[in-house]
Short mmCIF file of C-alpha atoms in Angstrom, two decimals:
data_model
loop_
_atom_site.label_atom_id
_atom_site.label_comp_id
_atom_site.label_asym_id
_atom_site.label_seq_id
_atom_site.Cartn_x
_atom_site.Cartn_y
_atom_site.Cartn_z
CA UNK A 1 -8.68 47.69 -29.85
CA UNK A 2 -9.55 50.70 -28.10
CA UNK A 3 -11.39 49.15 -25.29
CA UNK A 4 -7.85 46.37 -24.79
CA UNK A 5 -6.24 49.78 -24.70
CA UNK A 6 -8.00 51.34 -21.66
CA UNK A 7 -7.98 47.87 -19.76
CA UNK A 8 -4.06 47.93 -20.33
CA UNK A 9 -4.30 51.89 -19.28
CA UNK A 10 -6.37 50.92 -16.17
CA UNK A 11 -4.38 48.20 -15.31
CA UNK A 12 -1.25 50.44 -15.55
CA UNK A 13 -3.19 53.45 -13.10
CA UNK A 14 -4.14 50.61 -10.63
CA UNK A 15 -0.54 49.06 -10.15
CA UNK A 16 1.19 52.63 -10.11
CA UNK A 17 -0.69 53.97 -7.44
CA UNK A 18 0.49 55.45 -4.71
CA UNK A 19 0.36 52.73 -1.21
CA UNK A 20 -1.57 54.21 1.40
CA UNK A 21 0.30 54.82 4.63
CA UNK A 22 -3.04 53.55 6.54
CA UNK A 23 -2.90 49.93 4.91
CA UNK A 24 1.08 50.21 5.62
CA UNK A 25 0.68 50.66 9.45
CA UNK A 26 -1.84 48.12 9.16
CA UNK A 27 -0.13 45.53 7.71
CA UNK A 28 2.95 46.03 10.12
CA UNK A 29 0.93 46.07 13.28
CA UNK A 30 -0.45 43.08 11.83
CA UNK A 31 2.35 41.08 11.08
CA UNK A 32 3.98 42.38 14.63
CA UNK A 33 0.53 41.13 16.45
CA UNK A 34 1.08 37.74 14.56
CA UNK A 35 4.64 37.17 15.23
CA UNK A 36 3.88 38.12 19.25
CA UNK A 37 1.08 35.90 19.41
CA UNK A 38 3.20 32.91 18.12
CA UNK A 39 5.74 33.83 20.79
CA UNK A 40 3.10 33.78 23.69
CA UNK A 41 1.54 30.54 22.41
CA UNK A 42 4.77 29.20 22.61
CA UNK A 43 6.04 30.60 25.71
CA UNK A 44 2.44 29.62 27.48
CA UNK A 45 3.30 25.88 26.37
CA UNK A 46 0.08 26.13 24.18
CA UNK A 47 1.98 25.57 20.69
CA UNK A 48 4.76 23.58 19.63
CA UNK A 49 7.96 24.46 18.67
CA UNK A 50 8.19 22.45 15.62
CA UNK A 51 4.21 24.00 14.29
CA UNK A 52 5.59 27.49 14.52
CA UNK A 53 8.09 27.96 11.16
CA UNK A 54 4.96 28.36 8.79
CA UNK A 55 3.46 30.91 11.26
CA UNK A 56 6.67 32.36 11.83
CA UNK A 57 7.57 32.75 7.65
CA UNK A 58 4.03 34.34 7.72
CA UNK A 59 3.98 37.12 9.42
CA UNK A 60 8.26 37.93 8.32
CA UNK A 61 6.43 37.79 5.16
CA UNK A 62 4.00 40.19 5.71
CA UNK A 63 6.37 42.62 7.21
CA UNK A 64 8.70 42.43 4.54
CA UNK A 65 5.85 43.18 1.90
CA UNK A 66 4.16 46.37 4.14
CA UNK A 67 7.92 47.79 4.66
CA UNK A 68 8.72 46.48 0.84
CA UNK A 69 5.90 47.95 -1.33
CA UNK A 70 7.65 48.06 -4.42
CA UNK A 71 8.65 44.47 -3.97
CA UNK A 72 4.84 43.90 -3.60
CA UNK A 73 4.46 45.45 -6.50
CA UNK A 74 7.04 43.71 -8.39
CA UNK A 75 4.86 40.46 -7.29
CA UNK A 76 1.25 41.86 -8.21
CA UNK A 77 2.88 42.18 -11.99
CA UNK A 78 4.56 38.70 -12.15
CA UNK A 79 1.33 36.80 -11.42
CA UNK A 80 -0.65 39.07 -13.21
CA UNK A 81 -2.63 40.89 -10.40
CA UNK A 82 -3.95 43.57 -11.07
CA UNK A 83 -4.10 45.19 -7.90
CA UNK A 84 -1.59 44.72 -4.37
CA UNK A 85 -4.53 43.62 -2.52
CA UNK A 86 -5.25 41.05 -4.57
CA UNK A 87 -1.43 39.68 -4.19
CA UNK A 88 -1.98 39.72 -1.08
CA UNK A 89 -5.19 37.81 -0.84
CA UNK A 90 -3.15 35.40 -3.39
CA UNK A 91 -0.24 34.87 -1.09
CA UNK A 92 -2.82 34.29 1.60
CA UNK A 93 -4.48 31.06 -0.28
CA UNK A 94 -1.16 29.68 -0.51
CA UNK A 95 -0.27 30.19 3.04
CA UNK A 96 -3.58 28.17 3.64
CA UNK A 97 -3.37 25.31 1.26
CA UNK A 98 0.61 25.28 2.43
CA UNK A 99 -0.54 24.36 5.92
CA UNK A 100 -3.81 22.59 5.25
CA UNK A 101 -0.86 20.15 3.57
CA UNK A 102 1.72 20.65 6.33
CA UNK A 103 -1.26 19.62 8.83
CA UNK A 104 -2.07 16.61 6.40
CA UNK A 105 1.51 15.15 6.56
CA UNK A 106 1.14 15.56 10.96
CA UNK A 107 -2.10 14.38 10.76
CA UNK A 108 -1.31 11.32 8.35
CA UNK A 109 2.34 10.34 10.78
CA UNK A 110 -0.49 10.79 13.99
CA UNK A 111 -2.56 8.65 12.30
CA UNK A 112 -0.19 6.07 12.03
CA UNK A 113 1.17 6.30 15.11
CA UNK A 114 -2.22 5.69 16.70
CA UNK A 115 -2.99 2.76 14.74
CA UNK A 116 0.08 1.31 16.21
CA UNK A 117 -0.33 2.25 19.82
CA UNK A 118 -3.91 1.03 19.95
CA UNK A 119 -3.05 -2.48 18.32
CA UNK A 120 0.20 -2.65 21.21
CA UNK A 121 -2.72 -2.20 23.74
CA UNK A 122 -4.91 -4.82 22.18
CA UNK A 123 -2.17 -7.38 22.34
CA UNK A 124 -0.39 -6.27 25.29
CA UNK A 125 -4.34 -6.81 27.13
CA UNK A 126 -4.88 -10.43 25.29
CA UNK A 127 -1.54 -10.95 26.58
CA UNK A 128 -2.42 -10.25 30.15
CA UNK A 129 -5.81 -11.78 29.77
CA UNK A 130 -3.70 -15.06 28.68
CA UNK A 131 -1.48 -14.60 31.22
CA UNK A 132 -4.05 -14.07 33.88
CA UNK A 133 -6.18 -17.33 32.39
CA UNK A 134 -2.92 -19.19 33.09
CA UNK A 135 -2.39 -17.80 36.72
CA UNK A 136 1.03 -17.03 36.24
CA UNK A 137 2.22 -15.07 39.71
CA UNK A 138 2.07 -11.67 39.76
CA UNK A 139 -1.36 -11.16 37.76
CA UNK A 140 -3.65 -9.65 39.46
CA UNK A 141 -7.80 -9.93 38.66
CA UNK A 142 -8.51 -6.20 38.28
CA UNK A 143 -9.60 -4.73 35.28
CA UNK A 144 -7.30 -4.38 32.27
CA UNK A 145 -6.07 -0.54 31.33
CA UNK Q 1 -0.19 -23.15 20.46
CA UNK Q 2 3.04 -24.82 18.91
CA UNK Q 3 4.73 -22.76 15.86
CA UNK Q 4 3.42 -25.59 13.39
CA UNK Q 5 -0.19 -25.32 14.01
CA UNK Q 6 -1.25 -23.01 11.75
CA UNK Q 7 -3.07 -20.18 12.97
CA UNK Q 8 -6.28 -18.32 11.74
CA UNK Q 9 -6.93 -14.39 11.64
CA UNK Q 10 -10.73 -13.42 11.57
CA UNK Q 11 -11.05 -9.49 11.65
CA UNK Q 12 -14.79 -9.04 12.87
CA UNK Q 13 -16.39 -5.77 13.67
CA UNK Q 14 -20.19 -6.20 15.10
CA UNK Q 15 -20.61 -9.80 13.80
CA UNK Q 16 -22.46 -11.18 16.58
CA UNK Q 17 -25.04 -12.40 14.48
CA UNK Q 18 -22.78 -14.26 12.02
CA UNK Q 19 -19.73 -15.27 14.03
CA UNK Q 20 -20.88 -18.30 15.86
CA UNK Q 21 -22.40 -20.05 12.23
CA UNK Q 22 -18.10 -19.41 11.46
CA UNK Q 23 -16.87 -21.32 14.15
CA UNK Q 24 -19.32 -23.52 13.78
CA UNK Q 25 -17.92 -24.32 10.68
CA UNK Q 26 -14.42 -24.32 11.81
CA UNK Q 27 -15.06 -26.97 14.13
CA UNK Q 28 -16.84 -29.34 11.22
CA UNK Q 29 -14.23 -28.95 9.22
CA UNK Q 30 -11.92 -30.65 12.29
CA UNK Q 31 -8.68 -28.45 10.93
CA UNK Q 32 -5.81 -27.97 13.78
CA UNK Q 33 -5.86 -24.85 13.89
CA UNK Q 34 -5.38 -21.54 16.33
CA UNK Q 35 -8.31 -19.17 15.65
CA UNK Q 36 -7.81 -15.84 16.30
CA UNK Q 37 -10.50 -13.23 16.83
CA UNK Q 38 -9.44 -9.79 16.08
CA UNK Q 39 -12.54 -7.98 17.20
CA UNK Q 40 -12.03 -4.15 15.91
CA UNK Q 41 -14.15 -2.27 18.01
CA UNK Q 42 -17.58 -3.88 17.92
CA UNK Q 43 -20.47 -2.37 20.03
CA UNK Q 44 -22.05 -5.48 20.01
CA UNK Q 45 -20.90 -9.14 21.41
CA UNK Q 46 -18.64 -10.04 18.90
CA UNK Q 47 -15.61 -11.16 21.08
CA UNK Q 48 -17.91 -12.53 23.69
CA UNK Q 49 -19.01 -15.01 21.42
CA UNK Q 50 -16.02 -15.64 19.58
CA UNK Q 51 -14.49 -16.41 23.11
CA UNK Q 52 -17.52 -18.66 24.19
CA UNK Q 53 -16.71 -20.49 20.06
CA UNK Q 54 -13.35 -21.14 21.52
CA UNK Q 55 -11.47 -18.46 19.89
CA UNK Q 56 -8.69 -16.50 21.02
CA UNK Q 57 -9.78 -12.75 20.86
CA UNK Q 58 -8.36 -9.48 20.35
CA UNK Q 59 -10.26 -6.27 21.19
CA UNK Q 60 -9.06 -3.00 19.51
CA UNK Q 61 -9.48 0.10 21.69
CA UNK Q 62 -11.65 1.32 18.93
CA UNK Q 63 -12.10 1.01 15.32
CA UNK Q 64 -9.15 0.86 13.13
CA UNK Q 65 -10.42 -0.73 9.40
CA UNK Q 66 -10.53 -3.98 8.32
CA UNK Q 67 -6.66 -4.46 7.28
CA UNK Q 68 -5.60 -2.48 10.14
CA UNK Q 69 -7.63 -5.58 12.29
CA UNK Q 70 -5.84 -8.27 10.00
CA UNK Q 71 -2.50 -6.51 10.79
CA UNK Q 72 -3.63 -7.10 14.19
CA UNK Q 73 -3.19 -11.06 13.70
CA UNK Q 74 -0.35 -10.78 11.67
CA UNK Q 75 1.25 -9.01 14.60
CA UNK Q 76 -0.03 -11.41 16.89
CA UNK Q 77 0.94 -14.10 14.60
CA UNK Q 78 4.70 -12.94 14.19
CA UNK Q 79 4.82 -12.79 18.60
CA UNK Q 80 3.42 -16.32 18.44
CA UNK Q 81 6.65 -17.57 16.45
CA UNK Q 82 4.07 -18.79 13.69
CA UNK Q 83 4.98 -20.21 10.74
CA UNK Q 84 1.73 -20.52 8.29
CA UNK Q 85 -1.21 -18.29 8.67
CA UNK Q 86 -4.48 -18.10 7.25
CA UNK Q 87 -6.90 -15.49 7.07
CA UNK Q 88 -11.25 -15.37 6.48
CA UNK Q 89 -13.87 -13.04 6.97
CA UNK Q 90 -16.64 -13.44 9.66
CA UNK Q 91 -19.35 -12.75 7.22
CA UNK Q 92 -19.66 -16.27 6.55
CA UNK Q 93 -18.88 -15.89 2.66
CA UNK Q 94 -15.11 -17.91 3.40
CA UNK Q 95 -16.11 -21.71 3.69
CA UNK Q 96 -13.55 -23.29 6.64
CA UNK Q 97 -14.04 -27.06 4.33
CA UNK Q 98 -12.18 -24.65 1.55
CA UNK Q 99 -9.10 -23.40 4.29
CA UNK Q 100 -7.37 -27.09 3.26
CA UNK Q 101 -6.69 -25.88 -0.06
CA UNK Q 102 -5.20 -22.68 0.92
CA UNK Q 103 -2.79 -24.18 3.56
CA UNK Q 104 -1.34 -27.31 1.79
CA UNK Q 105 0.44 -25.11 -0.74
CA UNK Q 106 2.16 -22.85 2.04
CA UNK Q 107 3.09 -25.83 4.16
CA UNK Q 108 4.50 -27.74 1.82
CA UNK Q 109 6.68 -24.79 1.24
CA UNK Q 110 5.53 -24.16 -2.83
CA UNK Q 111 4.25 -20.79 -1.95
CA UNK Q 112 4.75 -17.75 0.25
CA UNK Q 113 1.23 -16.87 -0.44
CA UNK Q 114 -2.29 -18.77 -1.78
CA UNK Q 115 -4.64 -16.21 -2.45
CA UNK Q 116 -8.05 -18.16 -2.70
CA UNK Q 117 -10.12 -16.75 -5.68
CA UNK Q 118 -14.03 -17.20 -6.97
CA UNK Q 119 -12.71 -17.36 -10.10
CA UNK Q 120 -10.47 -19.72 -11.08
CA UNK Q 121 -12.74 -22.62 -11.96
CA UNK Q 122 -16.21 -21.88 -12.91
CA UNK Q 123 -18.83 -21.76 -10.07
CA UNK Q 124 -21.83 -20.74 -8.88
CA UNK Q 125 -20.34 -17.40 -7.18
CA UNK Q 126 -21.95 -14.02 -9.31
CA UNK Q 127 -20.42 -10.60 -8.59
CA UNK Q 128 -22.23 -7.33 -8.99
CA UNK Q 129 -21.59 -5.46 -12.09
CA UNK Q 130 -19.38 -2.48 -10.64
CA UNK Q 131 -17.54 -5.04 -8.21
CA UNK Q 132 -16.76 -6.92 -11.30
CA UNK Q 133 -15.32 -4.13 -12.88
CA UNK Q 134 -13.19 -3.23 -9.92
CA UNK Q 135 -11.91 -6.71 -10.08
CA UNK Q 136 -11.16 -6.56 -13.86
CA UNK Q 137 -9.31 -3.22 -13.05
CA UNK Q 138 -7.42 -4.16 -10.13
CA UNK Q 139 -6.57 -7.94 -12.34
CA UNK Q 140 -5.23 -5.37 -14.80
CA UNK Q 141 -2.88 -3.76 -12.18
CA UNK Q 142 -1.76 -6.63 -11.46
CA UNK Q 143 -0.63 -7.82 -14.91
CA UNK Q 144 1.07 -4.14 -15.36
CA UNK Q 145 3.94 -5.99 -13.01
CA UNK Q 146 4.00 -9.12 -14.56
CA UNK Q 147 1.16 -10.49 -11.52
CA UNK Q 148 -1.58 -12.52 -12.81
CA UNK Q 149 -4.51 -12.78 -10.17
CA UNK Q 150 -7.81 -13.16 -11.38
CA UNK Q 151 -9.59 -12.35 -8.02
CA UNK Q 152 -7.60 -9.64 -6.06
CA UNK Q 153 -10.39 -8.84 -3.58
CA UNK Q 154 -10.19 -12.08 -2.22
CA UNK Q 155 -9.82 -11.91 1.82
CA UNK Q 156 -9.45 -15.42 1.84
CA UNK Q 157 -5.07 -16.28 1.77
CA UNK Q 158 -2.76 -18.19 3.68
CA UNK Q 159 1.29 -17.05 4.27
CA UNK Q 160 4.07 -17.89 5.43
CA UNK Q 161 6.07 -15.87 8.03
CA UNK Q 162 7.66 -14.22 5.14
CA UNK Q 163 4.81 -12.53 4.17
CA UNK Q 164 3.48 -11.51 7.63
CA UNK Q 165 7.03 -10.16 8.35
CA UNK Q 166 6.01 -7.76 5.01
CA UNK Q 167 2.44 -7.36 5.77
CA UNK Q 168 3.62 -6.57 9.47
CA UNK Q 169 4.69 -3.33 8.55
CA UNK Q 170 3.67 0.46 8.23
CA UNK Q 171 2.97 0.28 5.11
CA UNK Q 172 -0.05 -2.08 4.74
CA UNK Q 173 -3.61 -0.11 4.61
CA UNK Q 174 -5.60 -0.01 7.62
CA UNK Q 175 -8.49 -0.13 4.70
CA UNK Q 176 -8.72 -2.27 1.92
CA UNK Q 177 -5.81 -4.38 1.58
CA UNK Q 178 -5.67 -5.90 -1.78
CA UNK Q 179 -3.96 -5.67 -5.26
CA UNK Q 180 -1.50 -3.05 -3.63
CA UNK Q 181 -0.44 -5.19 -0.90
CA UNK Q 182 -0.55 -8.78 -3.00
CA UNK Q 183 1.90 -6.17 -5.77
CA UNK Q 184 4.21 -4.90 -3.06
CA UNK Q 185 4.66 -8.50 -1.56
CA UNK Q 186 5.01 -9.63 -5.64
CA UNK Q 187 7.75 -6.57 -6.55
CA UNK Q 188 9.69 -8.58 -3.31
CA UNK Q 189 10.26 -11.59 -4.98
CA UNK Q 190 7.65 -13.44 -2.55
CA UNK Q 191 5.73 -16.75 -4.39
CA UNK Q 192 1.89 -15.64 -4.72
CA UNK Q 193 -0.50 -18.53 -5.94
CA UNK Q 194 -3.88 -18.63 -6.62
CA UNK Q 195 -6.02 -21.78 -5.18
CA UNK Q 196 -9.62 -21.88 -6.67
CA UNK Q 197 -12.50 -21.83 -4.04
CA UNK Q 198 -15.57 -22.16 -3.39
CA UNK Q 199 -17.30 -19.00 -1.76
CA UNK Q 200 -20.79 -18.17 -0.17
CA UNK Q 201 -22.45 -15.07 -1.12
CA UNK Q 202 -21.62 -12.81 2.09
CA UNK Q 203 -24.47 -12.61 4.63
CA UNK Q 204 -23.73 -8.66 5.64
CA UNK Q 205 -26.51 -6.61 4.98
CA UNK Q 206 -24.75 -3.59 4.14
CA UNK Q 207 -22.01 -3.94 2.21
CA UNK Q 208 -17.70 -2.78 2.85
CA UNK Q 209 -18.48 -1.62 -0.81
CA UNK Q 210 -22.07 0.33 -1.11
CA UNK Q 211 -22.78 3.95 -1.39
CA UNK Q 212 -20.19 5.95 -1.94
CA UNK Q 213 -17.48 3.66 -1.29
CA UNK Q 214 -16.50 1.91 -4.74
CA UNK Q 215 -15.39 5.09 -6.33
CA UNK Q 216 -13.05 5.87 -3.50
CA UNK Q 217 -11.98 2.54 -3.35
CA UNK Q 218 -10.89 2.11 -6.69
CA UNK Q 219 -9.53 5.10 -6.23
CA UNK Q 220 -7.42 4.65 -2.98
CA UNK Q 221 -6.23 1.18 -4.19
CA UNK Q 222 -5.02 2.48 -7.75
CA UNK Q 223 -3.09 5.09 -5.72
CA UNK Q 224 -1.63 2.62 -3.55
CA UNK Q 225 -1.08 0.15 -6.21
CA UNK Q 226 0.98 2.94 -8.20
CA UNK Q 227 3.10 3.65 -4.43
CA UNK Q 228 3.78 -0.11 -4.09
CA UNK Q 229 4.89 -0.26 -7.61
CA UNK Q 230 7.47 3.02 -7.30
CA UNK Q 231 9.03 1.46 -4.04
CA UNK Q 232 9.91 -1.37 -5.07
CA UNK Q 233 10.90 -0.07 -8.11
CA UNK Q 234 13.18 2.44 -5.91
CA UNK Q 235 13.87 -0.88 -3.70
CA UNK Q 236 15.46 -2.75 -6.92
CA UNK Q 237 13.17 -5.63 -6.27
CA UNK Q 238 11.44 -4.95 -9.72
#
């Protein structure tokens, strides 16, 4: 009983304490440096538009929670945290697995899409091949694609 | 090729070896038929000697899977304006004196599509222990929709164009096509008959289902059995 009692006390010291203004400035330069470098992939033609909301939802995310510590707080208690860090190590694995998925779905459409291009090329080169063994005008005898 | 000659799809990927013994066969059995190569990648002289058997071949870029090679034909098939299409494997376990059987039923117009199966009648064909129990479990799949096939890894079919306009789409497996795709074409009201064959024990060395395959198989094609039955189920072809 006792011991339940100081793991309930410790719990309590650990979510009321005070947030550093070091992790704070951290976290916001962060989330600033994350946003930017979305921006200057995108403006550089080196990412997509359409790969950048999950990126973009990250790092407003972490803003909001460094300016929002309270809210972060509020968070650590629902999913029964016992510290912010650990929230935010939580929200982290999400973010992950959310775009290990999102990448899935792209991944599974490319997929598709290849399978289709690549069996238009094989008949599209039997078809020239054919058209070729017939001597219809126009086909030449170089090689095919 | 005129749209009544029936044609035939034979995925093959590095089956130099085996091929030629195939079209060998083809040719003894004196069928009228269009054979189609549908060489998926080999890095050995598959389509060359499929084309020196007299075959028409098709050369994938690369290697897409076994259904994605028999999509291939069916592709090819659909262009062609055909109007009954078979399908074998180039391992030599199809027999071409069994492809008869399979055809007569889709010609004559009682079925969209013959699935040939081991099983049927009683022969001399023996299937490994865990392949048997993959085809007991996909069988039961099968029956779940009111589909009784007693040998739903069979390769060996013939269709109409119905069926290849169905099969011609995204949704057939560029894997293992089987139970899901014979349930999907089922759930669509299409006429699927069994024809009992006669089949040779298949002369690959390794086999499309050693190592760690089976599990994931019966895993994929229970997954994709369950998709094909919520579709159509969404489709209100039930």
């Amino acid at each position: 009983m006792t011991s339940e009692l100081q793991i309930e006390q410790l719990k309590a010291l650990m979510l009321s304490a005070p947030e550093s203004v070091v992790t704070r400035i951290i976290a916001v330069v962060l989330s600033v440096a994350l946003a930017a470098m979305v921006l200057w992939l995108v403006r550089t033609r080196r990412l997509r538009e359409e790969f950048t909301p999950l990126w973009v939802a990250a790092s407003l995310g972490l803003a909001l929670l460094s300016l929002r510590f309270d809210l972060l707080q509020a968070i650590t208690r629902a999913i029964g945290a016992w510290t912010p860090s650990a929230t935010l190590f939580f929200l982290g694995m999400v973010f992950l697995a959310v775009l290990c998925l999102n990448y899935a779905v792209r991944l599974s459409r490319a997929g598709l899409q290849l399978k289709n291009l690549a069996q238009e090329v094989a008949l599209m080169r039997h078809e020239i091949q054919d058209l070729r063994r017939r001597g219809e005008p126009g086909s030449s005898t170089g090689p095919l694609l | 090729m005129s749209a009544a000659q029936p044609l035939l799809i034979i995925p093959a990927c590095n089956e130099a070896s085996r091929l030629p013994a195939v079209l060998e066969g083809l040719e003894a059995a004196g069928l009228d038929l269009e054979v189609v190569v549908v060489d998926d990648g080999s890095s050995d002289a598959t389509a060359e000697v499929a084309t020196a058997g007299g075959a028409e071949v098709i050369r994938h870029p690369f290697n897409l899977g076994y259904g994605a090679a028999l999509q291939t034909g069916y592709k090819y098939a659909l262009a062609r304006g055909a109007k009954v299409v078979a399908q074998m494997d180039a391992d030599g376990q199809h027999r071409a004196d069994q492809l008869g059987r399979l055809l007569g039923p889709v010609q004559s117009g009682e079925a969209d599509l013959v699935v040939g199966s081991r099983f049927l009648e009683e022969t001399a064909y023996r299937m490994g222990p865990l392949k048997g129990l993959g085809r007991r479990l996909f069988g039961l799949f099968g029956r779940w929709v009111g589909l009784r096939i007693t040998d739903p890894t069979s390769g060996f079919q013939a269709m109409n164009r119905r069926v290849l306009e169905l099969y011609g789409a995204d949704f057939f497996p560029t894997d293992f096509p089987d139970i899901d795709v014979l349930v999907a074409a089922h759930r669509r009201g299409l006429r699927i008959r069994e024809c009992a064959v006669r089949m040779d024990p298949s002369q690959r060395k390794s086999s499309l289902h050693s190592g760690l395959r089976p599990p994931y198989y019966v895993y994929r094609t229970a997954l994709a059995f369950w998709v094909a039955s919520a579709r159509a189920h969404k489709n209100g072809t039930r």
